[in-house]
Coordinates of C-alpha atoms and ligand atoms in Angstrom, one line a residue:
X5 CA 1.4 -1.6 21.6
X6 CA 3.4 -4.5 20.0
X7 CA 6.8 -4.5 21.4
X8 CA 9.6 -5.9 19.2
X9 CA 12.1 -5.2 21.7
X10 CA 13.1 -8.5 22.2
X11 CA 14.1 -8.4 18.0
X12 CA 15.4 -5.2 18.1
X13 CA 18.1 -4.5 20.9
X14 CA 19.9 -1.3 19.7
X15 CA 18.7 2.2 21.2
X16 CA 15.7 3.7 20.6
X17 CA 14.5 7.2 21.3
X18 CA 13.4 7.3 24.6
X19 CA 11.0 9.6 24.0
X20 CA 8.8 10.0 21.0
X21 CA 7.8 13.7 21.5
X22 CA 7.8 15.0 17.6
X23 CA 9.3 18.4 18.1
X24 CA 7.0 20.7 15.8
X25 CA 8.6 23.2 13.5
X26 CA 5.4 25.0 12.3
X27 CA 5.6 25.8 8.3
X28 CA 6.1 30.0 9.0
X29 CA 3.6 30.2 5.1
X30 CA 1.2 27.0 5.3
X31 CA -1.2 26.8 2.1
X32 CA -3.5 29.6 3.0
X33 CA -7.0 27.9 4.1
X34 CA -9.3 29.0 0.4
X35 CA -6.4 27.7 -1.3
X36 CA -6.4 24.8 0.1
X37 CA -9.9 24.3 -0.1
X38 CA -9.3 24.8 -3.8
X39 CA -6.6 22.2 -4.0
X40 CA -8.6 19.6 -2.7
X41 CA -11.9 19.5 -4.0
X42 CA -10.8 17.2 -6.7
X43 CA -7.0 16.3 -5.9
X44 CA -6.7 13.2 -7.7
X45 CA -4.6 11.1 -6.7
X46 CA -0.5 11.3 -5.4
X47 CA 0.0 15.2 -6.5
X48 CA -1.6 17.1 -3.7
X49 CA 0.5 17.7 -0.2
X50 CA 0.3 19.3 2.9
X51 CA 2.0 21.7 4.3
X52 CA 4.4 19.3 6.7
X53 CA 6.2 16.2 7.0
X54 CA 7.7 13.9 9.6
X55 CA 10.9 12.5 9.4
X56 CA 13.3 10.5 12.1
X57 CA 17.0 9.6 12.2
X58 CA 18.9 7.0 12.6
X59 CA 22.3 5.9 13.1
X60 CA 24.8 3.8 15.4
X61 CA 25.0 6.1 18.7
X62 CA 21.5 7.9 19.0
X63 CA 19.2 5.4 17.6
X64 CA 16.4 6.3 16.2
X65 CA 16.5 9.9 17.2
X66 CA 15.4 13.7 15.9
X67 CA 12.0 12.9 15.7
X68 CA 10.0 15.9 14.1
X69 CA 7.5 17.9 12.3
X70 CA 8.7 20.4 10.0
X71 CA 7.8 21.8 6.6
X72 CA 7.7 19.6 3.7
X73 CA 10.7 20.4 1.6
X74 CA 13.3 18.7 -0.5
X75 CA 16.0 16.6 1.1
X76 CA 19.5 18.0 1.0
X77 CA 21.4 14.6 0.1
X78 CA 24.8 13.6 -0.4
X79 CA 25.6 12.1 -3.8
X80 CA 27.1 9.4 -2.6
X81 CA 23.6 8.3 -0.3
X82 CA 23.4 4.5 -0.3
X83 CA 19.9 4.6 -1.1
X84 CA 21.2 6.4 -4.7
X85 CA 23.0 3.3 -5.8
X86 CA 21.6 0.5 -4.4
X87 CA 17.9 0.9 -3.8
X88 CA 18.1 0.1 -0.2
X89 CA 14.5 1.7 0.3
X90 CA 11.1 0.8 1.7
X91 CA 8.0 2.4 1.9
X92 CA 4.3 2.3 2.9
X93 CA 0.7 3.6 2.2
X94 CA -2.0 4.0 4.1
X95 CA -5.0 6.7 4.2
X96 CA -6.8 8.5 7.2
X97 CA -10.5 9.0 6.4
X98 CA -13.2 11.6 8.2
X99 CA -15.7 10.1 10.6
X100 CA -19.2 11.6 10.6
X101 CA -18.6 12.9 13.8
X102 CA -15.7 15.6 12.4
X103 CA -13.1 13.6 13.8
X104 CA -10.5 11.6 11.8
X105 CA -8.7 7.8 11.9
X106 CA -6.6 5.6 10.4
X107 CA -7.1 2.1 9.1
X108 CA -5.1 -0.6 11.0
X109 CA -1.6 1.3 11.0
X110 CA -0.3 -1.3 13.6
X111 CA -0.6 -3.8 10.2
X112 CA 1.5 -1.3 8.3
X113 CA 3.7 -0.9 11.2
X114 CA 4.2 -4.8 11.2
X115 CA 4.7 -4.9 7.6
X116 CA 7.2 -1.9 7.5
X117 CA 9.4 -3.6 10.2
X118 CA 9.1 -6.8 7.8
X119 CA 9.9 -5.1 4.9
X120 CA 13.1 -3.3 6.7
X121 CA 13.8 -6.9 7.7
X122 CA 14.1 -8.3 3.9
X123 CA 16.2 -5.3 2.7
X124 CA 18.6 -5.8 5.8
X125 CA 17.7 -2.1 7.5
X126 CA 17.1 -1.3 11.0
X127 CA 13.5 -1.7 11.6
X128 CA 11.8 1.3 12.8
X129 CA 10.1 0.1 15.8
X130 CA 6.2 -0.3 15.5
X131 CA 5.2 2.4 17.9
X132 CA 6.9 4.6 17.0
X133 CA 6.0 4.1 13.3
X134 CA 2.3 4.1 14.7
X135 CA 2.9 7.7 16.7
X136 CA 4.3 9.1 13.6
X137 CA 1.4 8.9 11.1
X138 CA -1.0 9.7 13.9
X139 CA 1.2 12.5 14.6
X140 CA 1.0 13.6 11.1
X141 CA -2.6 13.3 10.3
X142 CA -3.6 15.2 13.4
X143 CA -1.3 18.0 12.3
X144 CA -2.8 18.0 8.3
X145 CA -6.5 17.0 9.4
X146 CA -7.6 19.9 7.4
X147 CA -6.2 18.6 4.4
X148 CA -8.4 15.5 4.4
X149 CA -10.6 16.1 1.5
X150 CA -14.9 15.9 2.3
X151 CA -15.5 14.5 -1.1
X152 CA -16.8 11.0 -2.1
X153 CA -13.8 8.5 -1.8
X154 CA -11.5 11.2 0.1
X155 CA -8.5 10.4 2.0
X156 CA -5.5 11.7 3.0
X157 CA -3.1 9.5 1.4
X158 CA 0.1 9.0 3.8
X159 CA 3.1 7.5 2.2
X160 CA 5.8 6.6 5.2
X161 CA 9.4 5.6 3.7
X162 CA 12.5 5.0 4.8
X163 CA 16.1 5.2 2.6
X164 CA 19.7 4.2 3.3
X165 CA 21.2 7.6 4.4
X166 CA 24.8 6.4 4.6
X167 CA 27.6 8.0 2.5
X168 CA 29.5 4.9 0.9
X169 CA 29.9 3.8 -2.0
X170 CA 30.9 0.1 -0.4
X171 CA 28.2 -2.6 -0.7
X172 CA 26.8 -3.6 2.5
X173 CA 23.5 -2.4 4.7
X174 CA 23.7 1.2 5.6
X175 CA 24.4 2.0 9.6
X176 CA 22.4 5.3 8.6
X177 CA 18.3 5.4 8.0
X178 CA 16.2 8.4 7.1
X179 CA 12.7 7.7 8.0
X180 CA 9.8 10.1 6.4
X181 CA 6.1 10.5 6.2
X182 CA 4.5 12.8 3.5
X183 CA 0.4 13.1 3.2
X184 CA -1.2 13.5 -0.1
X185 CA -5.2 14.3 -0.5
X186 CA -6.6 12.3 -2.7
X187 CA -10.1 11.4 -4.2
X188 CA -11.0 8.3 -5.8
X189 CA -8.2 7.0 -7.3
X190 CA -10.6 5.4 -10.4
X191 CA -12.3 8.7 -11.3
X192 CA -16.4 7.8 -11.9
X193 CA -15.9 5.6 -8.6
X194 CA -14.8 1.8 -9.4
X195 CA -15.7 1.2 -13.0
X196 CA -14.4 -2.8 -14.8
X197 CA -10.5 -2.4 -15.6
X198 CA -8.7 -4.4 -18.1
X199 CA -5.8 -6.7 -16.8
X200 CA -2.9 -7.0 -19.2
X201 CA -1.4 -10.8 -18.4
X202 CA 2.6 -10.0 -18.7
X203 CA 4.1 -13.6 -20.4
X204 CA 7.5 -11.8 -21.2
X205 CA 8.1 -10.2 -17.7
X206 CA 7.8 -11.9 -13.9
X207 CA 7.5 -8.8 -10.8
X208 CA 9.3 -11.5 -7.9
X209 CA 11.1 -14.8 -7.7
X210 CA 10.9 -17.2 -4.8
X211 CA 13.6 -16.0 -2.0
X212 CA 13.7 -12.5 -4.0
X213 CA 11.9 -9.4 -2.4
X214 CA 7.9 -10.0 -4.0
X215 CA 6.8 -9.8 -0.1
X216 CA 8.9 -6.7 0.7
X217 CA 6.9 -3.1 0.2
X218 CA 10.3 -1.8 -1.5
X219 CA 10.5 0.7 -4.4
X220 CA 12.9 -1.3 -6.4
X221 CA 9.5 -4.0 -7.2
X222 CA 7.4 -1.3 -8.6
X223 CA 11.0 0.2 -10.6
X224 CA 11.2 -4.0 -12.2
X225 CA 7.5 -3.7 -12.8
X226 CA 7.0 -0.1 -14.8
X227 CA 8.3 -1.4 -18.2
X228 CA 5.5 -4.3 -18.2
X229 CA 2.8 -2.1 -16.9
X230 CA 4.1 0.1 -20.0
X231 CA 3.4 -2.7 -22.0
X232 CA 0.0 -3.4 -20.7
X233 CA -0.6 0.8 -21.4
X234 CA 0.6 -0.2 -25.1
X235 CA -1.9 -2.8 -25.0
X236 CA -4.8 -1.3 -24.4
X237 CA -4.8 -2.3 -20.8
X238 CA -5.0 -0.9 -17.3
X239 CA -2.8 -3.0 -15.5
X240 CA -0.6 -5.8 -15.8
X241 CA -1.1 -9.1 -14.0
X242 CA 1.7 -11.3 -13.1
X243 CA 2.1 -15.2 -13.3
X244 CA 4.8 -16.7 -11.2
X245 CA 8.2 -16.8 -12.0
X246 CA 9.3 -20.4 -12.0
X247 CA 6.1 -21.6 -13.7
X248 CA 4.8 -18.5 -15.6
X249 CA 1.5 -20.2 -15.0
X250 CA -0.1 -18.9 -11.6
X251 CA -1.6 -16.0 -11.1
X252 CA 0.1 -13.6 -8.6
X253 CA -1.1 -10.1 -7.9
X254 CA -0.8 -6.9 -10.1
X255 CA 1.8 -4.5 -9.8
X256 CA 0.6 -2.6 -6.7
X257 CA -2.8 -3.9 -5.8
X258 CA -3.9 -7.8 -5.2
X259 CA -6.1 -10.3 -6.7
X260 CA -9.4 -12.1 -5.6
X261 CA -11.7 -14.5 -8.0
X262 CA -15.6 -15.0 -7.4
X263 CA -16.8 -18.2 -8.5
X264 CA -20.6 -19.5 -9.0
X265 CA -20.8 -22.0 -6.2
X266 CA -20.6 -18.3 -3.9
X267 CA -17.0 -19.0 -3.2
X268 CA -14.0 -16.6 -3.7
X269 CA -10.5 -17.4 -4.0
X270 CA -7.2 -15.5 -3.6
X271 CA -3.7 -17.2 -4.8
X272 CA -1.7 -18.2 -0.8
X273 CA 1.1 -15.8 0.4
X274 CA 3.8 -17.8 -0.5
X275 CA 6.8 -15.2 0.1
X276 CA 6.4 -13.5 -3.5
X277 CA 3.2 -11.9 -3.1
X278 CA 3.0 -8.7 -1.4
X279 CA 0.6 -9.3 1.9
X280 CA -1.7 -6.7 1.3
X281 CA -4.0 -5.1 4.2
X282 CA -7.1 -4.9 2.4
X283 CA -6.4 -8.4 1.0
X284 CA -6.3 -9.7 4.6
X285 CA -9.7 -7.2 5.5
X286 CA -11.1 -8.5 2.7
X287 CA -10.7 -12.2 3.3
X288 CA -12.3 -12.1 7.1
X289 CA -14.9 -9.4 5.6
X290 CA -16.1 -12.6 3.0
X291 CA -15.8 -15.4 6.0
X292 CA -18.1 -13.6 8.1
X293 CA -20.4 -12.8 5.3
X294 CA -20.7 -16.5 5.2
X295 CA -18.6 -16.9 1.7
X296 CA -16.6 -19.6 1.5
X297 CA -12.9 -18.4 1.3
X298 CA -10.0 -20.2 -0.3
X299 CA -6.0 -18.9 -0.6
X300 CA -5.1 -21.4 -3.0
X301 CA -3.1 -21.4 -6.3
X302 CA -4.7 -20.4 -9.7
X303 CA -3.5 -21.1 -13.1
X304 CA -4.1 -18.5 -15.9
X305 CA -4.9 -21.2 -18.3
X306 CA -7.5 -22.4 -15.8
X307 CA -8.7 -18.9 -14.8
X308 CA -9.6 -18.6 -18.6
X309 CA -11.3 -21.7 -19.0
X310 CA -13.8 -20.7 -15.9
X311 CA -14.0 -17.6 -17.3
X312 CA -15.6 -19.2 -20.7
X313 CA -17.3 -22.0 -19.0
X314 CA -19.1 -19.3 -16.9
X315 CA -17.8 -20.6 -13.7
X316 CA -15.5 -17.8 -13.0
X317 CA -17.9 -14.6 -12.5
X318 CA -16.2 -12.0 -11.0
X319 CA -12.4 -10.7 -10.4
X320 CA -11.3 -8.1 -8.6
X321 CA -7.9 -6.2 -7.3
X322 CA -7.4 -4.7 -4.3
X323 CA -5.1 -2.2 -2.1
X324 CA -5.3 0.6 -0.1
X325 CA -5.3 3.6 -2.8
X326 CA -7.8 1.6 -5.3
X327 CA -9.4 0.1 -2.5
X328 CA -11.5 -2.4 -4.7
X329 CA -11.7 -2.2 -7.9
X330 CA -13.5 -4.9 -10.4
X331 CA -11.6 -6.5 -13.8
X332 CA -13.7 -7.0 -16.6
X333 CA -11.6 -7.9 -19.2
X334 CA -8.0 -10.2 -19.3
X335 CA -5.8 -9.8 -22.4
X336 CA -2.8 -11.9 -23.1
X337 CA -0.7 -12.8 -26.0
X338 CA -3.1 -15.1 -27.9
X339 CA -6.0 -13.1 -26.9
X340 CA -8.7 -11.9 -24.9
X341 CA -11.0 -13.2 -22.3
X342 CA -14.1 -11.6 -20.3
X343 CA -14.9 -12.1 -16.8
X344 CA -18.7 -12.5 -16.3
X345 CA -20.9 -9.6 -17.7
X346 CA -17.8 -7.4 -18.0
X347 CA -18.6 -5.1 -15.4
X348 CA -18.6 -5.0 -11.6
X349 CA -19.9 -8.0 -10.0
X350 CA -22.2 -7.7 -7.3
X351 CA -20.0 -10.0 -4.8
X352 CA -17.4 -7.7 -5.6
X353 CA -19.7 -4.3 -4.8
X354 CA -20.9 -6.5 -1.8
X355 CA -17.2 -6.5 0.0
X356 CA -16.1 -3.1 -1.3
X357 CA -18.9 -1.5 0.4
X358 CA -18.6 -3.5 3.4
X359 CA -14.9 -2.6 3.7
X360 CA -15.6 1.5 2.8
X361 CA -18.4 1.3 5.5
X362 CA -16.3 0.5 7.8
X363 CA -13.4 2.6 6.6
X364 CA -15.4 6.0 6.8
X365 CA -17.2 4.9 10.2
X366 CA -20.6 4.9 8.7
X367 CA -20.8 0.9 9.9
X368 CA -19.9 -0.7 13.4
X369 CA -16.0 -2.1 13.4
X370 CA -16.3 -5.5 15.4
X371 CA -12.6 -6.1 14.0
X372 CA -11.6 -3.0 16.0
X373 CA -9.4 -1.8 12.6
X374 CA -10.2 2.4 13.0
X375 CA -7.6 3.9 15.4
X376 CA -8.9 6.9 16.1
X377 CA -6.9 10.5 16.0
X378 CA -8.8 13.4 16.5
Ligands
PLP16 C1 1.0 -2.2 -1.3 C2 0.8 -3.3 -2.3 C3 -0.4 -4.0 -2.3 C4 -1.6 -3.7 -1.5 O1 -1.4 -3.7 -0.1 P1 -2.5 -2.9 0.8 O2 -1.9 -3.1 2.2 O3 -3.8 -3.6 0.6 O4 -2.5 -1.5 0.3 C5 -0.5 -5.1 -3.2 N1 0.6 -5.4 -4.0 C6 1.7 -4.7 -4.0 C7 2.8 -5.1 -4.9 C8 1.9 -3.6 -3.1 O5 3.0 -2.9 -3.1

């Protein structure tokens, strides 16, 4: 696998055996059944988690599997007072076969050690990150749920462990993974949402932490997606901060635009957009479909006026728990716009099927992206 060794020179575990401590009253096996025939989405969770330790001496150390339970924490935990916190998400599906496998963890891994990078923590090193959420899905496989859109949702994290109140980068790390079933996160599969366009509110500034998966962007970004609840909407889109004219992403999910020349655009990864996975499958899924593919600014003012003119037909956001889902509608302060007939486009169904197809195994992977676990 990837070595970062040459980046990262402090200890590591020199084994990555997770020691299993079996949960002595798992979720009995109807129960369970029960609980995941229609999870939702982020409120279901198995029965274990894994978590890893770090500090000075050992390294990264104490890999295991135990039960899932609450964290006994000291008050004075770094990660308590100054957010110093990353995380990730990304789901394990079932093959036809029975068997089960992630999609493209080693990206995750990559972005995780980026991530603990920007927020000045020891990175966790990518195998390692890798064995652990294959360690965990082969231990919950049962919980991955055999319904239409099922998953099981794992969300690594890491958090400063240290106990200081001082203000500098922990020497302690607790890393975890916890696994959620979950169904379609859009109940009714992938109806048109409506994009609230935040005008007051920005989600990253350029040098700040928009490219970082870390908790404290989606804690900035709850009070304008609360305004975009007030308004009606779904979701908030956010312009850039300098300008407060180019589109960026939303606040958990990125942005693509279908135009009716058969091209699609993204805005560029410019250090405040979050680098999302699907974003990146999505854009060599539309090359070799023979689109034409641009990452290139786009002004909301302009995104408008296509809209109107009819040149602008489809929009869509993407990420791993929405996977893709079209925008119909864009509301801002002086008004509303639609976005083609309103309603999924078919460019748009044409790449989200693609991508699930591949996802679930029921089409070939020529981009190698499933790892196979079980
Ligand atoms: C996680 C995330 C995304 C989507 O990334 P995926 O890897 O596709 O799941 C997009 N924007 C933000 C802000 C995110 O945190």
């Amino acid at each position: 696998m990837h070595q970062n060794a040459d980046l990262d020179h402090r200890p590591t575990a020199s084994t990555h055996a997770f020691v299993v401590e079996p949960h002595p009253t798992p979720v009995p096996a109807n129960e369970r059944t029960g609980l995941i025939a229609n999870p939702g989405f982020g409120r279901v969770f198995t029965d274990h988690m894994v978590t890893i330790r770090y500090n000075e001496v050992a390294g990264w150390h104490d890999a295991k599997i135990t039960p899932r339970a609450a964290f006994q924490m000291d008050s004075a935990s770094a990660v308590l007072h100054y957010a110093q916190e990353i995380f990730e998400g990304l789901k394990a599906y079932r093959l036809p076969d029975g068997g089960a496998a992630l999609f493209r963890p080693s990206a995750n891994a990559a972005r995780f050690r980026a991530s603990a990078e920007r927020m000045a923590m020891v990175p966790l090193p990518d195998e390692l990150f890798v064995e652990s959420v294959r360690a965990i899905v082969r231990q919950e496989a049962d919980w991955i749920p055999d319904i239409d859109g099922g998953a099981l949702y794992l969300r690594p994290f890491m958090i400063a462990s240290e106990v200081f109140l001082g203000v500098k980068p922990s020497s302690e790390y607790l890393y975890a993974v916890i696994a959620s079933s979950v169904g379609a996160y859009f109940k009714g599969g992938a109806p048109a949402v409506t994009l609230w366009v935040s005008q007051d509110y920005t989600r990253a500034a350029p040098g700040g932490t928009g490219a970082a998966k870390c908790g404290g962007n989606y804690a900035s970004s709850l009070i304008a997606q609360a305004e975009a609840t007030r308004q009606g909407c779904d979701q908030v889109l956010f312009l850039d901060a300098v300008e407060r004219r180019l589109i960026e992403e939303l606040g958990g999910m990125n942005i693509f635009f279908v135009f009716d020349d058969g091209s699609i655009a993204t805005p560029p990864l410019t250090g405040t957009i979050l680098p999302g996975i699907t974003r990146d499958s999505l854009l060599t899924l539309a090359r070799d479909m023979g689109l034409s593919v641009r990452e290139e600014p786009y002004a909301i003012d302009q995104c408008r006026a296509d809209a109107e003119s009819g040149r602008l037909l489809e929009a869509f956001a993407c990420g791993t728990a929405a996977v893709v889902t079209p925008i119909g509608t864009m509301k801002m302060r002086d008004g509303a716009f639609q976005i083609g007939g309103g309603g999924p486009g078919q460019t748009t169904q044409r790449l989200r099927q693609a991508l699930i197809d591949i996802q679930r195994g029921h089409a070939p992977d020529p981009y190698g992206w499933l790892e196979r676990v079980i």
